[in-house]
Amino acid sequence: MSIKENIKKIKDDIQKYSPYPEKVKLIAVTKYVDNSTIEKVLDGGSEYLGENKVQVLTEKENYFKDRKVKWHFIGNLQKNKVKYIASFIDMIHSINKLSLAKEIDKRAKENNRVIDVLLEINVAQEESKEGYILEELYKDIPQLLELKNINIVGLMTMAPFTEDESILRSTFKKLNSLKEDFNKEYFNGTLVHLSMGMSNDYKIALEEGATFIRVGSKIFENLSEGI
Ligand SMILES: *Cc1c(COP(=O)(O)O)cnc(C)c1O
């Protein structure tokens, strides 16, 4: 297999499993690989790339300046590092507290931009997980809505680490229904994205309405020698 064939297989799955494949984008998670491999991902037809470390991301962004890459930040983002990505980042998937949202808003403004962001939700309400717990989020929503240089366009979650399909499916269903509720109560229909699903669970996430799937390992598995 080649990277290009792996990407093709995932894009075929988008057509097969999503109720609205035309709305879905593959975020190729390139955190595991170097620039020469990223080159193959871009040539393989994926222009949306996901990274979870600011330092690595800025180096890669600089290297690929001349290519049309849409960089998505998918990891835990430290406030003091927002300034390094604010000028170019296409979307930040992982807002998990008000202070982070305020910092992104401030740095976006300095760059004369409005940055698209997602609210990361800890759906399972697990202690160890990143992401907003709902109680906290409900408290912050009024202030989040006042930030003019961030555009909150959807929700993101990481499913629990399990192979139990029913747990995965109910996590994704829950995120989808939260999006509906928030749209009715606060966002007036402006939440349009659901970022959910990784290599092991993206098919289920697609069935449950994902618009971004974040896939890493599956793009880089079973590669033939020399490819
Ligand atoms: C690494 C990572 C992914 C991709 O995981 P794979 O299992 O390799 O597909 C997706 N989302 C986030 C937030 C990640 O950190």
Tab-separated table of C-alpha atoms and ligand atoms in Angstrom:
chain	number	residue	atom	x	y	z
A	1	MET	CA	0.000	0.000	0.000
A	2	SER	CA	0.978	3.630	-0.460
A	3	ILE	CA	-0.015	6.726	1.502
A	4	LYS	CA	-2.095	7.772	-1.467
A	5	GLU	CA	-3.981	4.459	-1.479
A	6	ASN	CA	-4.592	4.672	2.274
A	7	ILE	CA	-6.017	8.178	1.887
A	8	LYS	CA	-8.191	6.983	-0.981
A	9	LYS	CA	-9.569	4.165	1.188
A	10	ILE	CA	-10.507	6.591	3.975
A	11	LYS	CA	-12.142	8.976	1.498
A	12	ASP	CA	-14.126	6.051	0.084
A	13	ASP	CA	-15.262	5.265	3.633
A	14	ILE	CA	-16.497	8.865	3.978
A	15	GLN	CA	-18.716	8.269	0.942
A	16	LYS	CA	-19.851	4.929	2.307
A	17	TYR	CA	-20.602	5.709	5.963
A	18	SER	CA	-21.526	9.401	6.201
A	19	PRO	CA	-25.130	10.575	5.729
A	20	TYR	CA	-23.716	13.760	4.117
A	21	PRO	CA	-20.285	12.925	2.641
A	22	GLU	CA	-20.045	16.265	0.819
A	23	LYS	CA	-19.787	18.017	4.195
A	24	VAL	CA	-17.010	15.834	5.569
A	25	LYS	CA	-13.286	16.600	5.592
A	26	LEU	CA	-10.429	14.283	6.372
A	27	ILE	CA	-7.862	15.814	8.706
A	28	ALA	CA	-4.668	13.873	8.075
A	29	VAL	CA	-2.894	13.797	11.429
A	30	THR	CA	0.794	14.188	10.644
A	31	LYS	CA	2.161	14.384	14.196
A	32	TYR	CA	3.994	11.077	13.741
A	33	VAL	CA	5.817	11.915	10.523
A	34	ASP	CA	8.481	14.153	9.010
A	35	ASN	CA	8.346	16.615	6.128
A	36	SER	CA	9.203	14.140	3.380
A	37	THR	CA	6.275	11.958	4.450
A	38	ILE	CA	3.969	14.981	4.702
A	39	GLU	CA	4.911	15.740	1.103
A	40	LYS	CA	3.381	12.375	0.161
A	41	VAL	CA	0.232	13.118	2.152
A	42	LEU	CA	-0.219	16.390	0.253
A	43	ASP	CA	0.480	14.680	-3.064
A	44	GLY	CA	-1.934	11.932	-1.975
A	45	GLY	CA	-4.776	14.418	-1.922
A	46	SER	CA	-5.152	15.617	1.659
A	47	GLU	CA	-4.647	19.348	2.195
A	48	TYR	CA	-6.053	19.432	5.752
A	49	LEU	CA	-3.306	18.474	8.197
A	50	GLY	CA	-3.593	18.046	11.968
A	51	GLU	CA	-0.851	18.606	14.531
A	52	ASN	CA	-0.881	18.642	18.315
A	53	LYS	CA	2.406	20.357	19.253
A	54	VAL	CA	3.003	24.051	18.615
A	55	GLN	CA	6.772	23.847	18.146
A	56	VAL	CA	6.568	21.030	15.588
A	57	LEU	CA	3.637	22.667	13.847
A	58	THR	CA	5.402	26.002	13.346
A	59	GLU	CA	8.450	24.255	11.871
A	60	LYS	CA	6.321	22.244	9.449
A	61	GLU	CA	4.207	25.263	8.547
A	62	ASN	CA	7.337	27.195	7.700
A	63	TYR	CA	8.656	24.357	5.550
A	64	PHE	CA	5.409	24.062	3.577
A	65	LYS	CA	4.745	27.803	3.246
A	66	ASP	CA	4.461	27.565	-0.530
A	67	ARG	CA	1.927	24.735	-0.498
A	68	LYS	CA	-1.744	25.278	0.144
A	69	VAL	CA	-1.976	23.529	3.504
A	70	LYS	CA	-4.817	24.033	5.952
A	71	TRP	CA	-3.302	23.453	9.390
A	72	HIS	CA	-5.619	22.263	12.135
A	73	PHE	CA	-4.539	22.303	15.763
A	74	ILE	CA	-5.965	19.232	17.497
A	75	GLY	CA	-4.147	18.903	20.804
A	76	ASN	CA	-3.964	20.450	24.215
A	77	LEU	CA	-3.018	24.083	23.556
A	78	GLN	CA	-1.089	26.083	26.114
A	79	LYS	CA	-2.073	29.717	26.344
A	80	ASN	CA	1.476	31.036	26.133
A	81	LYS	CA	1.937	29.323	22.752
A	82	VAL	CA	-1.151	30.625	20.961
A	83	LYS	CA	0.812	33.602	19.629
A	84	TYR	CA	3.028	31.316	17.523
A	85	ILE	CA	0.158	29.884	15.476
A	86	ALA	CA	-2.398	32.710	15.435
A	87	SER	CA	-1.257	34.145	12.101
A	88	PHE	CA	-1.824	31.010	10.042
A	89	ILE	CA	-3.896	28.373	11.837
A	90	ASP	CA	-7.008	27.339	9.865
A	91	MET	CA	-8.876	25.904	12.838
A	92	ILE	CA	-8.288	25.131	16.507
A	93	HIS	CA	-10.265	22.042	17.572
A	94	SER	CA	-9.489	22.090	21.230
A	95	ILE	CA	-10.904	25.005	23.219
A	96	ASN	CA	-11.355	23.637	26.713
A	97	LYS	CA	-11.398	26.727	28.879
A	98	LEU	CA	-12.432	30.365	28.783
A	99	SER	CA	-8.938	31.713	29.397
A	100	LEU	CA	-7.660	29.856	26.318
A	101	ALA	CA	-10.539	31.185	24.206
A	102	LYS	CA	-9.755	34.721	25.371
A	103	GLU	CA	-6.102	34.349	24.460
A	104	ILE	CA	-6.940	33.040	20.965
A	105	ASP	CA	-9.378	35.928	20.537
A	106	LYS	CA	-6.701	38.435	21.549
A	107	ARG	CA	-4.029	37.001	19.245
A	108	ALA	CA	-6.487	36.689	16.356
A	109	LYS	CA	-7.300	40.352	16.740
A	110	GLU	CA	-3.614	41.299	16.685
A	111	ASN	CA	-3.406	39.460	13.360
A	112	ASN	CA	-6.594	41.052	12.002
A	113	ARG	CA	-8.221	37.657	11.806
A	114	VAL	CA	-11.238	35.787	13.030
A	115	ILE	CA	-10.114	32.253	13.856
A	116	ASP	CA	-12.490	29.291	13.487
A	117	VAL	CA	-12.557	27.171	16.631
A	118	LEU	CA	-14.331	24.150	18.075
A	119	LEU	CA	-15.254	23.534	21.698
A	120	GLU	CA	-13.725	20.296	22.921
A	121	ILE	CA	-16.156	18.404	25.100
A	122	ASN	CA	-15.324	15.719	27.607
A	123	VAL	CA	-18.436	13.721	26.727
A	124	ALA	CA	-17.665	10.809	29.015
A	125	GLN	CA	-16.937	13.267	31.861
A	126	GLU	CA	-13.778	11.325	32.676
A	127	GLU	CA	-11.384	12.910	35.150
A	128	SER	CA	-8.287	12.221	33.098
A	129	LYS	CA	-9.581	13.553	29.785
A	130	GLU	CA	-8.996	16.884	28.142
A	131	GLY	CA	-12.006	18.936	27.187
A	132	TYR	CA	-14.773	20.909	28.811
A	133	ILE	CA	-17.002	19.267	31.347
A	134	LEU	CA	-20.539	20.427	30.591
A	135	GLU	CA	-21.168	22.258	33.820
A	136	GLU	CA	-18.134	24.425	33.210
A	137	LEU	CA	-19.068	25.048	29.588
A	138	TYR	CA	-22.629	26.168	30.401
A	139	LYS	CA	-21.122	28.680	32.810
A	140	ASP	CA	-18.704	30.034	30.163
A	141	ILE	CA	-20.974	30.184	27.106
A	142	PRO	CA	-22.195	33.778	27.597
A	143	GLN	CA	-18.614	35.043	27.766
A	144	LEU	CA	-17.460	32.810	24.899
A	145	LEU	CA	-20.172	34.345	22.730
A	146	GLU	CA	-18.811	37.824	23.383
A	147	LEU	CA	-15.412	37.086	21.843
A	148	LYS	CA	-15.520	38.676	18.407
A	149	ASN	CA	-12.295	37.348	16.924
A	150	ILE	CA	-13.091	33.710	17.385
A	151	ASN	CA	-15.800	32.000	15.405
A	152	ILE	CA	-17.185	29.000	17.291
A	153	VAL	CA	-18.285	26.650	14.518
A	154	GLY	CA	-18.749	23.299	16.242
A	155	LEU	CA	-17.810	20.692	18.808
A	156	MET	CA	-14.997	18.181	19.131
A	157	THR	CA	-14.443	15.127	21.276
A	158	MET	CA	-12.023	12.295	21.858
A	159	ALA	CA	-13.849	9.027	22.417
A	160	PRO	CA	-12.808	6.806	25.325
A	161	PHE	CA	-10.008	4.355	24.593
A	162	THR	CA	-12.087	1.239	23.979
A	163	GLU	CA	-13.095	-1.164	21.237
A	164	ASP	CA	-16.630	-1.385	22.599
A	165	GLU	CA	-18.690	-0.133	19.680
A	166	SER	CA	-21.708	0.758	21.791
A	167	ILE	CA	-19.650	3.070	24.013
A	168	LEU	CA	-18.048	4.733	20.994
A	169	ARG	CA	-21.376	5.159	19.243
A	170	SER	CA	-23.112	6.624	22.277
A	171	THR	CA	-20.250	9.093	22.764
A	172	PHE	CA	-20.612	10.357	19.201
A	173	LYS	CA	-24.417	10.436	19.448
A	174	LYS	CA	-24.116	12.486	22.594
A	175	LEU	CA	-21.842	15.049	20.930
A	176	ASN	CA	-24.264	15.346	18.022
A	177	SER	CA	-27.232	15.916	20.308
A	178	LEU	CA	-25.271	18.489	22.341
A	179	LYS	CA	-24.644	20.368	19.112
A	180	GLU	CA	-28.405	20.413	18.463
A	181	ASP	CA	-29.159	21.599	22.002
A	182	PHE	CA	-26.506	24.334	21.959
A	183	ASN	CA	-27.681	25.520	18.564
A	184	LYS	CA	-31.228	25.923	19.861
A	185	GLU	CA	-30.335	27.485	23.177
A	186	TYR	CA	-27.339	29.688	22.413
A	187	PHE	CA	-25.784	29.501	18.986
A	188	ASN	CA	-28.717	30.009	16.656
A	189	GLY	CA	-27.617	27.274	14.267
A	190	THR	CA	-24.035	28.468	13.850
A	191	LEU	CA	-22.518	25.229	15.172
A	192	VAL	CA	-22.110	23.219	11.984
A	193	HIS	CA	-19.115	20.987	12.673
A	194	LEU	CA	-18.523	17.805	14.624
A	195	SER	CA	-14.867	16.786	14.913
A	196	MET	CA	-14.947	13.164	16.008
A	197	GLY	CA	-13.459	9.847	14.976
A	198	MET	CA	-9.855	8.630	14.717
A	199	SER	CA	-8.217	5.635	13.020
A	200	ASN	CA	-9.990	3.018	15.107
A	201	ASP	CA	-13.460	4.565	15.279
A	202	TYR	CA	-13.956	6.959	12.358
A	203	LYS	CA	-16.506	4.768	10.561
A	204	ILE	CA	-18.824	4.914	13.562
A	205	ALA	CA	-18.195	8.655	13.914
A	206	LEU	CA	-19.113	9.136	10.252
A	207	GLU	CA	-22.366	7.258	10.725
A	208	GLU	CA	-23.145	9.507	13.677
A	209	GLY	CA	-22.595	12.707	11.739
A	210	ALA	CA	-18.907	13.684	11.940
A	211	THR	CA	-17.853	16.515	9.606
A	212	PHE	CA	-14.155	16.256	10.498
A	213	ILE	CA	-12.464	12.927	11.080
A	214	ARG	CA	-8.925	13.124	12.472
A	215	VAL	CA	-6.999	10.164	11.145
A	216	GLY	CA	-3.305	9.491	11.689
A	217	SER	CA	-2.011	5.934	12.017
A	218	LYS	CA	-4.290	4.480	9.362
A	219	ILE	CA	-2.721	6.717	6.716
A	220	PHE	CA	0.739	5.405	7.542
A	221	GLU	CA	0.017	1.691	8.039
A	222	ASN	CA	0.895	-1.210	5.728
A	223	LEU	CA	3.196	0.895	3.558
A	224	SER	CA	5.244	-1.032	1.022
A	225	GLU	CA	9.037	-0.701	1.073
A	226	GLY	CA	10.325	2.475	-0.479
A	227	ILE	CA	7.015	4.284	-0.599
B	1	LIG	C1	-3.133	11.605	17.368
B	1	LIG	C2	-4.503	12.155	17.340
B	1	LIG	C3	-5.432	11.710	16.400
B	1	LIG	C4	-5.124	10.609	15.387
B	1	LIG	O1	-5.059	9.384	16.027
B	1	LIG	P1	-4.885	8.021	15.191
B	1	LIG	O2	-5.394	6.986	16.122
B	1	LIG	O3	-3.437	7.879	14.881
B	1	LIG	O4	-5.723	8.130	13.977
B	1	LIG	C5	-6.689	12.290	16.393
B	1	LIG	N1	-7.027	13.254	17.275
B	1	LIG	C6	-6.163	13.716	18.205
B	1	LIG	C7	-6.597	14.784	19.141
B	1	LIG	C8	-4.879	13.177	18.271
B	1	LIG	O5	-4.027	13.626	19.205
